[in-house]
């Protein structure tokens, strides 16, 4: 017995639903073709990618051989952070601040897994980030002093969320440039530099 066109369509739809399940339906709601995702996603095993992307035994990135984790900054004014290291993965987060400091936690091919000071992030293409070091003021306010000493004169004051260029860091103080205002700030008031990190 032959099926009519409508019955044929329903049968194919049922087979697709069985094959791709809710994930396929969710992708379709996002405007992405189910068949395209079904064909692309399995090519990249995310668990395998993450496992291959972690730092080597000596704490170096498997792609760049640079220290990991490490801090970088946003080169672009906007960048998509994806769930996995490929364009076929959905966008989980969008960074919208040029020069924002980010921490690289994994590498895979041309992709870097990054996070901001709140832990938000995902995989971004390496072309969106820069090795230029920046920091963000994490304290409510931070005094920029003339020297790396709490008794030194205050030259300016930065509010929470201000992004500044990182110029130098000692054990407890960092010299920053925030919009042309330069000075020494206590390292504990900044995010974008490790507590034991020295920057020359």
PDB file of C-alpha atoms in Angstrom:
ATOM      1  CA  UNK A   1       0.000   0.000   0.000  1.00  0.00           C
ATOM      2  CA  UNK A   2       1.394   3.417  -0.940  1.00  0.00           C
ATOM      3  CA  UNK A   3       1.402   6.409   1.412  1.00  0.00           C
ATOM      4  CA  UNK A   4       0.009   9.779   0.493  1.00  0.00           C
ATOM      5  CA  UNK A   5       2.318  12.816   0.433  1.00  0.00           C
ATOM      6  CA  UNK A   6       1.082  14.056   3.826  1.00  0.00           C
ATOM      7  CA  UNK A   7       1.595  10.661   5.450  1.00  0.00           C
ATOM      8  CA  UNK A   8       5.047  10.451   3.894  1.00  0.00           C
ATOM      9  CA  UNK A   9       6.003  13.826   5.371  1.00  0.00           C
ATOM     10  CA  UNK A  10       4.770  12.811   8.833  1.00  0.00           C
ATOM     11  CA  UNK A  11       6.727   9.584   8.676  1.00  0.00           C
ATOM     12  CA  UNK A  12       9.928  11.420   7.768  1.00  0.00           C
ATOM     13  CA  UNK A  13       9.309  13.967  10.536  1.00  0.00           C
ATOM     14  CA  UNK A  14       8.845  11.153  13.060  1.00  0.00           C
ATOM     15  CA  UNK A  15      12.108   9.529  11.977  1.00  0.00           C
ATOM     16  CA  UNK A  16      13.968  12.840  12.285  1.00  0.00           C
ATOM     17  CA  UNK A  17      12.483  13.468  15.721  1.00  0.00           C
ATOM     18  CA  UNK A  18      13.555  10.011  16.850  1.00  0.00           C
ATOM     19  CA  UNK A  19      17.058  10.510  15.505  1.00  0.00           C
ATOM     20  CA  UNK A  20      17.736  14.029  16.736  1.00  0.00           C
ATOM     21  CA  UNK A  21      15.429  14.296  19.744  1.00  0.00           C
ATOM     22  CA  UNK A  22      14.844  17.478  21.767  1.00  0.00           C
ATOM     23  CA  UNK A  23      18.288  18.906  20.958  1.00  0.00           C
ATOM     24  CA  UNK A  24      17.411  19.021  17.287  1.00  0.00           C
ATOM     25  CA  UNK A  25      14.113  20.713  18.069  1.00  0.00           C
ATOM     26  CA  UNK A  26      15.876  23.297  20.235  1.00  0.00           C
ATOM     27  CA  UNK A  27      18.323  24.090  17.473  1.00  0.00           C
ATOM     28  CA  UNK A  28      15.410  24.507  15.074  1.00  0.00           C
ATOM     29  CA  UNK A  29      13.820  27.033  17.445  1.00  0.00           C
ATOM     30  CA  UNK A  30      17.077  28.994  17.330  1.00  0.00           C
ATOM     31  CA  UNK A  31      16.705  29.218  13.571  1.00  0.00           C
ATOM     32  CA  UNK A  32      19.432  26.674  12.828  1.00  0.00           C
ATOM     33  CA  UNK A  33      18.652  23.762  10.534  1.00  0.00           C
ATOM     34  CA  UNK A  34      18.400  20.469  12.405  1.00  0.00           C
ATOM     35  CA  UNK A  35      20.116  18.511   9.640  1.00  0.00           C
ATOM     36  CA  UNK A  36      23.016  20.983   9.490  1.00  0.00           C
ATOM     37  CA  UNK A  37      23.705  20.701  13.232  1.00  0.00           C
ATOM     38  CA  UNK A  38      23.276  16.965  13.150  1.00  0.00           C
ATOM     39  CA  UNK A  39      25.904  16.766  10.421  1.00  0.00           C
ATOM     40  CA  UNK A  40      28.365  19.254  11.937  1.00  0.00           C
ATOM     41  CA  UNK A  41      28.326  18.731  15.697  1.00  0.00           C
ATOM     42  CA  UNK A  42      29.375  15.055  15.820  1.00  0.00           C
ATOM     43  CA  UNK A  43      32.549  15.924  13.887  1.00  0.00           C
ATOM     44  CA  UNK A  44      33.848  17.673  16.998  1.00  0.00           C
ATOM     45  CA  UNK A  45      33.629  15.632  20.191  1.00  0.00           C
ATOM     46  CA  UNK A  46      33.396  18.392  22.796  1.00  0.00           C
ATOM     47  CA  UNK A  47      34.620  16.209  25.666  1.00  0.00           C
ATOM     48  CA  UNK A  48      37.625  15.135  23.619  1.00  0.00           C
ATOM     49  CA  UNK A  49      38.285  18.744  22.610  1.00  0.00           C
ATOM     50  CA  UNK A  50      38.224  19.934  26.215  1.00  0.00           C
ATOM     51  CA  UNK A  51      40.442  17.071  27.323  1.00  0.00           C
ATOM     52  CA  UNK A  52      42.960  17.876  24.570  1.00  0.00           C
ATOM     53  CA  UNK A  53      42.833  21.607  25.359  1.00  0.00           C
ATOM     54  CA  UNK A  54      43.936  21.538  28.978  1.00  0.00           C
ATOM     55  CA  UNK A  55      47.411  22.614  30.007  1.00  0.00           C
ATOM     56  CA  UNK A  56      50.340  20.260  29.624  1.00  0.00           C
ATOM     57  CA  UNK A  57      52.180  18.872  32.628  1.00  0.00           C
ATOM     58  CA  UNK A  58      54.447  21.940  32.761  1.00  0.00           C
ATOM     59  CA  UNK A  59      51.460  24.326  32.727  1.00  0.00           C
ATOM     60  CA  UNK A  60      51.711  25.308  29.065  1.00  0.00           C
ATOM     61  CA  UNK A  61      48.970  25.585  26.460  1.00  0.00           C
ATOM     62  CA  UNK A  62      48.984  22.666  23.996  1.00  0.00           C
ATOM     63  CA  UNK A  63      48.574  25.027  21.015  1.00  0.00           C
ATOM     64  CA  UNK A  64      50.576  28.166  21.868  1.00  0.00           C
ATOM     65  CA  UNK A  65      52.984  26.755  24.455  1.00  0.00           C
ATOM     66  CA  UNK A  66      52.201  29.864  26.528  1.00  0.00           C
ATOM     67  CA  UNK A  67      51.498  29.655  30.277  1.00  0.00           C
ATOM     68  CA  UNK A  68      47.999  28.507  31.148  1.00  0.00           C
ATOM     69  CA  UNK A  69      45.875  29.729  32.689  1.00  0.00           C
ATOM     70  CA  UNK A  70      46.933  33.221  31.634  1.00  0.00           C
ATOM     71  CA  UNK A  71      45.398  36.667  31.214  1.00  0.00           C
ATOM     72  CA  UNK A  72      44.672  38.333  27.881  1.00  0.00           C
ATOM     73  CA  UNK A  73      42.402  41.187  26.786  1.00  0.00           C
ATOM     74  CA  UNK A  74      39.607  41.695  24.281  1.00  0.00           C
ATOM     75  CA  UNK A  75      40.976  43.084  21.015  1.00  0.00           C
ATOM     76  CA  UNK A  76      37.527  43.611  19.498  1.00  0.00           C
ATOM     77  CA  UNK A  77      34.687  45.764  20.792  1.00  0.00           C
ATOM     78  CA  UNK A  78      32.395  42.730  20.628  1.00  0.00           C
ATOM     79  CA  UNK A  79      33.009  38.997  20.625  1.00  0.00           C
ATOM     80  CA  UNK A  80      30.873  35.862  20.816  1.00  0.00           C
ATOM     81  CA  UNK A  81      31.702  33.230  23.415  1.00  0.00           C
ATOM     82  CA  UNK A  82      30.485  29.833  22.234  1.00  0.00           C
ATOM     83  CA  UNK A  83      29.672  26.591  24.007  1.00  0.00           C
ATOM     84  CA  UNK A  84      32.410  24.743  22.116  1.00  0.00           C
ATOM     85  CA  UNK A  85      35.438  25.475  19.909  1.00  0.00           C
ATOM     86  CA  UNK A  86      33.701  25.843  16.544  1.00  0.00           C
ATOM     87  CA  UNK A  87      31.258  28.136  14.750  1.00  0.00           C
ATOM     88  CA  UNK A  88      28.615  25.420  14.867  1.00  0.00           C
ATOM     89  CA  UNK A  89      28.298  25.731  18.656  1.00  0.00           C
ATOM     90  CA  UNK A  90      25.680  28.058  20.026  1.00  0.00           C
ATOM     91  CA  UNK A  91      26.599  31.443  21.495  1.00  0.00           C
ATOM     92  CA  UNK A  92      26.373  31.483  25.292  1.00  0.00           C
ATOM     93  CA  UNK A  93      27.777  34.932  25.978  1.00  0.00           C
ATOM     94  CA  UNK A  94      28.724  38.141  24.173  1.00  0.00           C
ATOM     95  CA  UNK A  95      31.618  40.296  25.394  1.00  0.00           C
ATOM     96  CA  UNK A  96      31.005  43.967  24.590  1.00  0.00           C
ATOM     97  CA  UNK A  97      33.987  45.827  26.082  1.00  0.00           C
ATOM     98  CA  UNK A  98      37.218  46.352  24.180  1.00  0.00           C
ATOM     99  CA  UNK A  99      40.327  45.803  26.371  1.00  0.00           C
ATOM    100  CA  UNK A 100      38.387  43.817  28.983  1.00  0.00           C
ATOM    101  CA  UNK A 101      40.743  41.395  30.781  1.00  0.00           C
ATOM    102  CA  UNK A 102      39.959  37.705  30.301  1.00  0.00           C
ATOM    103  CA  UNK A 103      41.526  34.525  31.637  1.00  0.00           C
ATOM    104  CA  UNK A 104      42.412  31.802  29.120  1.00  0.00           C
ATOM    105  CA  UNK A 105      41.673  28.376  30.617  1.00  0.00           C
ATOM    106  CA  UNK A 106      41.922  26.106  27.546  1.00  0.00           C
ATOM    107  CA  UNK A 107      43.111  26.029  23.921  1.00  0.00           C
ATOM    108  CA  UNK A 108      41.922  24.054  20.908  1.00  0.00           C
ATOM    109  CA  UNK A 109      43.076  24.900  17.387  1.00  0.00           C
ATOM    110  CA  UNK A 110      42.206  28.544  16.688  1.00  0.00           C
ATOM    111  CA  UNK A 111      39.919  28.705  19.743  1.00  0.00           C
ATOM    112  CA  UNK A 112      40.532  29.787  23.337  1.00  0.00           C
ATOM    113  CA  UNK A 113      38.228  29.152  26.259  1.00  0.00           C
ATOM    114  CA  UNK A 114      38.063  32.359  28.311  1.00  0.00           C
ATOM    115  CA  UNK A 115      36.231  33.719  31.311  1.00  0.00           C
ATOM    116  CA  UNK A 116      35.710  37.163  32.800  1.00  0.00           C
ATOM    117  CA  UNK A 117      35.950  38.150  36.465  1.00  0.00           C
ATOM    118  CA  UNK A 118      32.450  36.760  37.101  1.00  0.00           C
ATOM    119  CA  UNK A 119      33.311  33.401  35.542  1.00  0.00           C
ATOM    120  CA  UNK A 120      31.154  34.027  32.467  1.00  0.00           C
ATOM    121  CA  UNK A 121      32.512  33.170  29.056  1.00  0.00           C
ATOM    122  CA  UNK A 122      33.124  30.343  26.632  1.00  0.00           C
ATOM    123  CA  UNK A 123      35.152  29.604  23.512  1.00  0.00           C
ATOM    124  CA  UNK A 124      36.266  32.598  21.414  1.00  0.00           C
ATOM    125  CA  UNK A 125      38.300  32.742  18.204  1.00  0.00           C
ATOM    126  CA  UNK A 126      41.902  33.691  18.894  1.00  0.00           C
ATOM    127  CA  UNK A 127      41.648  36.709  16.555  1.00  0.00           C
ATOM    128  CA  UNK A 128      39.332  38.413  19.085  1.00  0.00           C
ATOM    129  CA  UNK A 129      41.880  38.510  21.901  1.00  0.00           C
ATOM    130  CA  UNK A 130      45.243  40.193  22.472  1.00  0.00           C
ATOM    131  CA  UNK A 131      48.275  39.547  24.654  1.00  0.00           C
ATOM    132  CA  UNK A 132      48.154  43.172  25.829  1.00  0.00           C
ATOM    133  CA  UNK A 133      47.581  43.102  29.585  1.00  0.00           C
ATOM    134  CA  UNK A 134      44.720  44.993  31.149  1.00  0.00           C
ATOM    135  CA  UNK A 135      42.978  44.884  34.514  1.00  0.00           C
ATOM    136  CA  UNK A 136      39.590  45.857  35.847  1.00  0.00           C
ATOM    137  CA  UNK A 137      39.078  47.551  39.210  1.00  0.00           C
ATOM    138  CA  UNK A 138      37.265  45.009  41.375  1.00  0.00           C
ATOM    139  CA  UNK A 139      37.205  47.060  44.584  1.00  0.00           C
ATOM    140  CA  UNK A 140      34.552  49.734  45.162  1.00  0.00           C
ATOM    141  CA  UNK A 141      37.239  52.367  44.629  1.00  0.00           C
ATOM    142  CA  UNK A 142      40.990  52.228  44.065  1.00  0.00           C
ATOM    143  CA  UNK A 143      43.470  55.007  44.776  1.00  0.00           C
ATOM    144  CA  UNK A 144      46.174  55.574  42.154  1.00  0.00           C
ATOM    145  CA  UNK A 145      49.248  56.583  44.136  1.00  0.00           C
ATOM    146  CA  UNK A 146      52.508  58.229  43.088  1.00  0.00           C
ATOM    147  CA  UNK A 147      54.542  55.265  44.379  1.00  0.00           C
ATOM    148  CA  UNK A 148      53.942  51.667  45.450  1.00  0.00           C
ATOM    149  CA  UNK A 149      53.367  52.713  49.018  1.00  0.00           C
ATOM    150  CA  UNK A 150      50.194  53.307  51.028  1.00  0.00           C
ATOM    151  CA  UNK A 151      51.660  56.578  52.308  1.00  0.00           C
ATOM    152  CA  UNK A 152      52.333  57.961  48.814  1.00  0.00           C
ATOM    153  CA  UNK A 153      50.153  60.840  47.542  1.00  0.00           C
ATOM    154  CA  UNK A 154      46.925  59.920  45.741  1.00  0.00           C
ATOM    155  CA  UNK A 155      47.000  61.097  42.112  1.00  0.00           C
ATOM    156  CA  UNK A 156      43.610  59.831  41.005  1.00  0.00           C
ATOM    157  CA  UNK A 157      40.804  57.500  42.045  1.00  0.00           C
ATOM    158  CA  UNK A 158      39.214  54.756  39.944  1.00  0.00           C
ATOM    159  CA  UNK A 159      35.753  53.338  40.501  1.00  0.00           C
ATOM    160  CA  UNK A 160      34.720  49.688  40.315  1.00  0.00           C
ATOM    161  CA  UNK A 161      34.542  48.389  36.760  1.00  0.00           C
ATOM    162  CA  UNK A 162      37.151  50.755  35.309  1.00  0.00           C
ATOM    163  CA  UNK A 163      39.399  48.991  32.775  1.00  0.00           C
ATOM    164  CA  UNK A 164      43.054  50.041  32.756  1.00  0.00           C
ATOM    165  CA  UNK A 165      46.284  49.095  30.968  1.00  0.00           C
ATOM    166  CA  UNK A 166      48.594  47.068  33.196  1.00  0.00           C
ATOM    167  CA  UNK A 167      52.136  48.481  33.101  1.00  0.00           C
ATOM    168  CA  UNK A 168      54.010  46.893  35.973  1.00  0.00           C
ATOM    169  CA  UNK A 169      53.420  44.720  39.041  1.00  0.00           C
ATOM    170  CA  UNK A 170      55.408  43.959  42.158  1.00  0.00           C
ATOM    171  CA  UNK A 171      54.430  41.613  44.984  1.00  0.00           C
ATOM    172  CA  UNK A 172      51.637  43.880  46.320  1.00  0.00           C
ATOM    173  CA  UNK A 173      51.237  46.845  43.973  1.00  0.00           C
ATOM    174  CA  UNK A 174      50.597  47.358  40.249  1.00  0.00           C
ATOM    175  CA  UNK A 175      51.171  50.420  38.109  1.00  0.00           C
ATOM    176  CA  UNK A 176      48.215  51.052  35.805  1.00  0.00           C
ATOM    177  CA  UNK A 177      47.126  53.558  33.187  1.00  0.00           C
ATOM    178  CA  UNK A 178      43.415  54.346  33.339  1.00  0.00           C
ATOM    179  CA  UNK A 179      42.466  56.758  30.561  1.00  0.00           C
ATOM    180  CA  UNK A 180      45.752  58.631  30.848  1.00  0.00           C
ATOM    181  CA  UNK A 181      45.729  58.664  34.652  1.00  0.00           C
ATOM    182  CA  UNK A 182      48.714  56.655  35.870  1.00  0.00           C
ATOM    183  CA  UNK A 183      49.527  55.416  39.328  1.00  0.00           C
ATOM    184  CA  UNK A 184      50.171  52.523  41.674  1.00  0.00           C
ATOM    185  CA  UNK A 185      47.194  50.509  42.930  1.00  0.00           C
ATOM    186  CA  UNK A 186      47.081  47.697  45.453  1.00  0.00           C
ATOM    187  CA  UNK A 187      47.034  44.430  43.555  1.00  0.00           C
ATOM    188  CA  UNK A 188      44.169  43.127  45.693  1.00  0.00           C
ATOM    189  CA  UNK A 189      41.909  45.865  44.217  1.00  0.00           C
ATOM    190  CA  UNK A 190      42.384  44.557  40.663  1.00  0.00           C
ATOM    191  CA  UNK A 191      41.233  41.579  38.575  1.00  0.00           C
ATOM    192  CA  UNK A 192      43.401  40.544  35.669  1.00  0.00           C
ATOM    193  CA  UNK A 193      46.635  39.715  37.459  1.00  0.00           C
ATOM    194  CA  UNK A 194      47.427  36.779  39.738  1.00  0.00           C
ATOM    195  CA  UNK A 195      48.253  37.468  43.389  1.00  0.00           C
ATOM    196  CA  UNK A 196      51.777  36.058  43.046  1.00  0.00           C
ATOM    197  CA  UNK A 197      52.430  37.412  39.541  1.00  0.00           C
ATOM    198  CA  UNK A 198      55.201  39.886  38.780  1.00  0.00           C
ATOM    199  CA  UNK A 199      54.944  42.044  35.634  1.00  0.00           C
ATOM    200  CA  UNK A 200      57.898  44.051  34.358  1.00  0.00           C
TER     201      UNK A 200
END
